[in-house]
Amino acid sequence: MLRSALLRPQRSTLLSVAKSSASSPLSRPQAAVRPVRLYSTEQKKNSGAPSFAAMLAVASMGFAAYSMLVKSREGQSLPRRRQKEQSEQKPAAAAAEAETEAAPASETTNPIPAFSPEEVTVVFVLGGPGAGKGTQCENLKRDYGFVHLSAGDLLREEQKRPGSKYGELIKHYIREGLIVPMEVTIALLENAMKEAMETSKATRFLVDGFPRKMDQAIKFEEVVVPSKAVLYFECPEEIMLQRLLKRGENSGRIDDNIDSIKKRFAVFRETSYPVIEAFDKQSKVIKVSCNKPVEEVYKDVRSHFDTMFGRPN
């Protein structure tokens, strides 16, 4: 009995110690502590906010775009556009430089006329198509010693000349009732004048059907010779139309048809008549009405030429 009583306290003490050991933190197994690593292969979780570097890059791009926009509005060329413009301008500049180098001195400086007005007399003969310019020029050629140069005839001859580089161009312009480029016409007139001066010592010229535009008149007087007068034959379009249709029955000219005639009338009104008005302001126009028989028309012409050049022998 005594022995059992002595053992009971020991058992209870051991049990209480065991319970206290089980409930104590020191008695629980400790979790292993992971060492700290300076780098990791694991991807960091994205928090959703952009990084500072990305924000700086976007801001830089935006500023650059805004700067280019401002320059464009101020009229400054953008780099790519400027480069493109320069590349496009180079061929044009080279072509212009080549033309300048190839041009004769007379084209780059003030041109000197080929003939002196004291030595050569030129009278421009103008009037609508069918006004009778050619007929009256032949009379003046016979009585006053003028050389009759018809711009239209020279162009038609050049058109038919074998190997002419202007043939097709002239044919197109004449058929359409348009004005042939003045460089071609002036060159043909100057060559014809030189040939007449060399062969027959001629000094008086009737230039029939030219100039048909003011720039032609200015260019001719700059490079060939200043004109002395302009003989203008006035004639109503109805009469000219009848004459041209009648002539077209046998002339074989490609421009003696109703469509070409109407175009020629329009061109004369719009471009040639202003030439007459300009020369009239210089008091150089001799105006003669053609609404009467040919003989009476020539009588009026002679009265003017007698005053200017004296009576023929």
Coordinates of C-alpha atoms in Angstrom, one line a residue:
M1 CA 0.0 0.0 0.0
L2 CA 2.7 2.3 1.0
R3 CA 4.6 1.5 -2.2
S4 CA 1.7 2.2 -4.4
A5 CA 1.1 5.5 -2.7
L6 CA 4.6 6.5 -3.3
L7 CA 4.5 5.7 -7.0
R8 CA 1.3 7.6 -7.8
P9 CA 2.9 11.0 -7.3
Q10 CA 5.7 10.1 -9.6
R11 CA 3.4 8.9 -12.4
S12 CA 1.3 12.1 -12.2
T13 CA 4.4 14.2 -12.3
L14 CA 5.7 12.3 -15.3
L15 CA 2.4 12.8 -17.1
S16 CA 2.3 16.5 -16.4
V17 CA 5.9 16.9 -17.6
A18 CA 5.1 15.0 -20.7
K19 CA 2.0 17.1 -21.4
S20 CA 3.9 20.3 -20.8
S21 CA 6.7 19.1 -23.1
A22 CA 4.2 18.3 -25.9
S23 CA 2.6 21.7 -25.6
S24 CA 5.9 23.7 -25.5
P25 CA 7.2 25.4 -28.6
L26 CA 10.6 24.1 -28.0
S27 CA 9.4 20.6 -28.3
R28 CA 8.0 21.2 -31.9
P29 CA 10.2 20.5 -34.9
Q30 CA 11.5 23.8 -36.5
A31 CA 10.9 24.4 -40.3
A32 CA 14.1 24.5 -42.3
V33 CA 15.3 28.1 -43.1
R34 CA 16.0 28.7 -46.8
P35 CA 19.2 30.5 -47.5
V36 CA 18.9 33.9 -49.2
R37 CA 19.9 33.9 -53.0
L38 CA 21.3 36.8 -54.8
Y39 CA 19.5 35.9 -58.1
S40 CA 16.7 33.6 -59.1
T41 CA 15.5 31.9 -62.3
E42 CA 11.9 32.3 -61.3
Q43 CA 10.0 35.0 -63.1
K44 CA 8.8 37.9 -61.1
K45 CA 5.2 38.4 -60.8
N46 CA 4.0 41.5 -62.9
S47 CA 2.3 44.0 -60.6
G48 CA 0.6 45.7 -63.7
A49 CA 2.5 49.1 -63.4
P50 CA 4.9 50.1 -66.3
S51 CA 8.5 50.4 -65.4
F52 CA 10.3 53.7 -65.3
A53 CA 12.4 52.8 -68.4
A54 CA 9.3 52.0 -70.5
M55 CA 7.7 55.3 -69.4
L56 CA 10.8 57.2 -70.3
A57 CA 11.0 55.6 -73.8
V58 CA 7.3 56.4 -74.6
A59 CA 7.8 60.0 -73.4
S60 CA 10.8 60.4 -75.7
M61 CA 9.0 59.1 -78.7
G62 CA 6.0 61.4 -78.0
F63 CA 8.3 64.4 -77.7
A64 CA 10.0 63.6 -81.0
A65 CA 6.7 63.1 -82.9
Y66 CA 5.5 66.5 -81.5
S67 CA 8.7 68.2 -82.6
M68 CA 8.3 66.9 -86.1
L69 CA 4.7 68.0 -86.3
V70 CA 5.6 71.5 -85.2
K71 CA 8.3 71.7 -87.8
S72 CA 6.0 70.5 -90.5
R73 CA 3.4 73.2 -89.6
E74 CA 6.0 75.9 -89.6
G75 CA 7.0 74.9 -93.2
Q76 CA 10.2 73.1 -92.4
S77 CA 10.7 69.9 -94.4
L78 CA 10.8 66.7 -92.4
P79 CA 14.0 64.7 -92.7
R80 CA 12.5 62.0 -95.0
R81 CA 10.5 64.5 -97.0
R82 CA 13.6 66.7 -97.4
Q83 CA 15.6 63.8 -98.6
K84 CA 12.9 62.9 -101.1
E85 CA 12.6 66.4 -102.4
Q86 CA 16.4 66.7 -102.8
S87 CA 16.5 63.4 -104.7
E88 CA 13.7 64.6 -107.0
Q89 CA 15.3 68.0 -107.6
K90 CA 18.7 66.6 -108.6
P91 CA 17.6 65.4 -112.1
A92 CA 15.7 68.6 -112.8
A93 CA 18.7 70.7 -111.8
A94 CA 21.0 68.6 -113.9
A95 CA 18.8 68.9 -116.9
A96 CA 18.5 72.7 -116.4
E97 CA 22.3 72.9 -116.1
A98 CA 22.8 70.9 -119.2
E99 CA 20.4 73.1 -121.2
T100 CA 22.2 76.2 -120.0
E101 CA 25.5 74.8 -121.0
A102 CA 24.2 73.7 -124.4
A103 CA 22.4 77.0 -125.1
P104 CA 24.2 79.5 -127.3
A105 CA 25.3 82.8 -125.8
S106 CA 22.5 84.6 -127.5
E107 CA 20.0 82.8 -125.3
T108 CA 21.7 83.4 -122.0
T109 CA 22.3 87.1 -122.6
N110 CA 20.5 89.9 -124.5
P111 CA 20.2 88.6 -128.0
I112 CA 21.5 90.6 -131.0
P113 CA 19.2 90.6 -134.0
A114 CA 20.5 88.8 -137.1
F115 CA 19.8 91.8 -139.3
S116 CA 19.8 95.6 -138.8
P117 CA 16.5 97.5 -139.5
E118 CA 18.5 100.1 -141.4
E119 CA 19.5 97.4 -143.9
V120 CA 16.5 95.0 -143.9
T121 CA 12.8 96.0 -144.0
V122 CA 10.2 93.6 -142.7
V123 CA 6.4 94.2 -142.9
F124 CA 4.2 91.7 -141.1
V125 CA 1.1 90.9 -143.0
L126 CA -1.8 89.8 -140.8
G127 CA -5.5 89.0 -141.3
G128 CA -7.9 86.2 -140.7
P129 CA -7.8 83.0 -142.7
G130 CA -9.1 83.7 -146.2
A131 CA -8.7 87.5 -145.9
G132 CA -6.6 87.6 -149.1
K133 CA -3.2 88.1 -147.7
G134 CA -1.4 86.0 -150.2
T135 CA -3.0 87.7 -153.2
Q136 CA -2.1 91.1 -152.0
C137 CA 1.4 90.1 -151.1
E138 CA 2.0 88.8 -154.7
N139 CA 1.0 92.2 -156.0
L140 CA 3.4 94.0 -153.6
K141 CA 6.1 91.6 -154.6
R142 CA 5.7 92.5 -158.2
D143 CA 5.4 96.3 -157.8
Y144 CA 7.7 97.1 -154.8
G145 CA 10.4 94.4 -155.0
F146 CA 9.4 92.7 -151.8
V147 CA 10.2 89.0 -151.1
H148 CA 7.0 87.3 -150.1
L149 CA 7.6 84.8 -147.2
S150 CA 4.5 82.9 -146.2
A151 CA 4.9 81.4 -142.8
G152 CA 2.2 78.8 -143.6
D153 CA 3.9 77.8 -146.9
L154 CA 7.3 77.5 -145.2
L155 CA 5.8 75.2 -142.6
R156 CA 4.0 73.1 -145.2
E157 CA 7.2 72.8 -147.3
E158 CA 9.1 71.7 -144.2
Q159 CA 6.4 69.2 -143.3
K160 CA 6.9 67.6 -146.7
R161 CA 10.7 67.7 -146.8
P162 CA 12.2 64.2 -146.5
G163 CA 13.9 63.6 -143.2
S164 CA 12.5 66.7 -141.5
K165 CA 12.4 66.3 -137.7
Y166 CA 9.5 68.7 -137.5
G167 CA 7.3 67.1 -140.2
E168 CA 4.9 65.2 -138.0
L169 CA 4.8 68.0 -135.4
I170 CA 3.9 70.6 -138.0
K171 CA 1.3 68.3 -139.6
H172 CA -0.5 67.8 -136.3
Y173 CA -0.6 71.6 -135.5
I174 CA -1.8 72.6 -138.9
R175 CA -4.5 69.9 -139.0
E176 CA -5.8 71.0 -135.6
G177 CA -5.7 74.7 -136.5
L178 CA -3.2 75.3 -133.7
I179 CA -0.1 77.6 -133.7
V180 CA 3.2 75.8 -134.5
P181 CA 5.9 76.4 -131.8
M182 CA 7.5 79.8 -132.6
E183 CA 11.1 78.4 -132.5
V184 CA 10.3 76.3 -135.6
T185 CA 8.6 79.1 -137.5
I186 CA 11.2 81.8 -136.7
A187 CA 14.0 79.5 -137.7
L188 CA 12.4 78.8 -141.1
L189 CA 11.8 82.5 -141.7
E190 CA 15.3 83.5 -140.8
N191 CA 16.8 80.9 -143.0
A192 CA 14.5 81.9 -145.9
M193 CA 15.6 85.6 -145.5
K194 CA 19.3 84.7 -145.4
E195 CA 18.9 82.6 -148.6
A196 CA 17.0 85.4 -150.4
M197 CA 19.7 87.9 -149.4
E198 CA 22.5 85.7 -150.6
T199 CA 20.9 84.8 -153.9
S200 CA 19.1 88.0 -155.0
K201 CA 20.4 90.7 -152.6
A202 CA 16.9 91.2 -151.3
T203 CA 16.3 93.6 -148.4
R204 CA 12.5 93.9 -148.3
F205 CA 10.4 91.2 -146.9
L206 CA 6.7 90.6 -146.5
V207 CA 6.2 88.1 -143.7
D208 CA 2.7 86.7 -144.3
G209 CA 0.7 85.1 -141.6
F210 CA 3.2 85.9 -138.8
P211 CA 3.3 86.7 -135.9
R212 CA 0.2 85.0 -134.7
K213 CA 1.0 85.5 -131.0
M214 CA 2.6 88.4 -129.1
D215 CA 5.5 86.3 -127.9
Q216 CA 6.3 85.3 -131.5
A217 CA 6.5 89.0 -132.4
I218 CA 8.7 89.8 -129.5
K219 CA 11.0 86.9 -130.2
F220 CA 11.3 87.6 -133.9
E221 CA 12.2 91.2 -133.3
E222 CA 14.8 90.2 -130.7
V223 CA 16.6 87.5 -132.8
V224 CA 15.9 88.4 -136.4
V225 CA 15.0 92.1 -137.0
P226 CA 12.5 94.7 -135.7
S227 CA 9.5 95.2 -138.0
K228 CA 8.8 98.4 -139.8
A229 CA 5.0 98.0 -140.1
V230 CA 2.0 95.7 -139.8
L231 CA -0.3 95.4 -142.8
Y232 CA -3.7 94.2 -141.4
F233 CA -6.5 93.0 -143.7
E234 CA -9.9 93.3 -142.1
C235 CA -12.5 90.9 -143.4
P236 CA -15.8 89.5 -142.0
E237 CA -15.7 85.8 -141.0
E238 CA -18.7 85.0 -143.3
I239 CA -16.7 86.2 -146.4
M240 CA -13.5 84.4 -145.3
L241 CA -15.5 81.2 -144.7
Q242 CA -16.9 81.3 -148.2
R243 CA -13.5 81.9 -149.7
L244 CA -11.8 79.1 -147.8
L245 CA -14.5 76.5 -148.6
K246 CA -14.3 77.5 -152.3
R247 CA -10.5 77.3 -152.1
G248 CA -10.7 73.9 -150.4
E249 CA -12.3 72.3 -153.4
N250 CA -9.0 72.4 -155.3
S251 CA -6.3 73.4 -152.8
G252 CA -5.8 69.9 -151.3
R253 CA -4.8 71.6 -148.0
I254 CA -5.7 69.6 -144.9
D255 CA -6.8 72.7 -143.0
D256 CA -9.4 73.9 -145.7
N257 CA -12.3 72.1 -144.1
I258 CA -15.1 73.4 -142.0
D259 CA -13.8 72.1 -138.6
S260 CA -10.3 73.4 -139.1
I261 CA -11.5 76.7 -140.4
K262 CA -13.7 77.4 -137.3
K263 CA -10.7 76.5 -135.1
R264 CA -8.5 78.9 -137.1
F265 CA -11.0 81.7 -136.7
A266 CA -11.1 81.1 -133.0
V267 CA -7.3 81.1 -132.7
F268 CA -7.1 84.3 -134.7
R269 CA -9.6 86.1 -132.5
E270 CA -8.1 84.9 -129.2
T271 CA -4.3 85.1 -130.0
S272 CA -3.6 87.0 -133.2
Y273 CA -5.8 90.0 -132.9
P274 CA -4.2 91.1 -129.6
V275 CA -0.9 91.3 -131.6
I276 CA -2.6 93.8 -134.0
E277 CA -3.8 95.8 -131.0
A278 CA -0.4 95.9 -129.5
F279 CA 1.3 97.1 -132.7
D280 CA -1.5 99.6 -133.2
K281 CA -0.5 101.3 -129.9
Q282 CA 3.0 101.7 -131.5
S283 CA 1.4 103.4 -134.6
K284 CA 2.7 100.6 -136.8
V285 CA -0.5 99.2 -138.2
I286 CA -1.8 99.8 -141.7
K287 CA -5.5 98.8 -141.7
V288 CA -7.2 97.8 -145.0
S289 CA -10.7 96.6 -145.5
C290 CA -11.2 93.4 -147.6
N291 CA -14.9 93.6 -147.9
K292 CA -14.7 94.7 -151.5
P293 CA -13.2 93.5 -154.8
V294 CA -9.5 92.5 -154.9
E295 CA -8.6 95.4 -157.2
E296 CA -10.0 98.0 -154.9
V297 CA -8.3 96.4 -151.9
Y298 CA -4.9 96.7 -153.6
K299 CA -5.6 100.3 -154.6
D300 CA -5.9 101.1 -150.9
V301 CA -2.7 99.1 -150.1
R302 CA -0.7 100.9 -152.8
S303 CA -1.7 104.3 -151.4
H304 CA -0.1 103.4 -148.0
F305 CA 3.0 101.8 -149.5
D306 CA 3.6 104.8 -151.8
T307 CA 3.7 106.9 -148.8
M308 CA 6.1 104.6 -146.9
F309 CA 8.4 103.4 -149.7
G310 CA 7.8 105.7 -152.6
R311 CA 6.1 105.1 -155.9
P312 CA 7.6 102.1 -157.8
N313 CA 9.3 102.8 -161.1

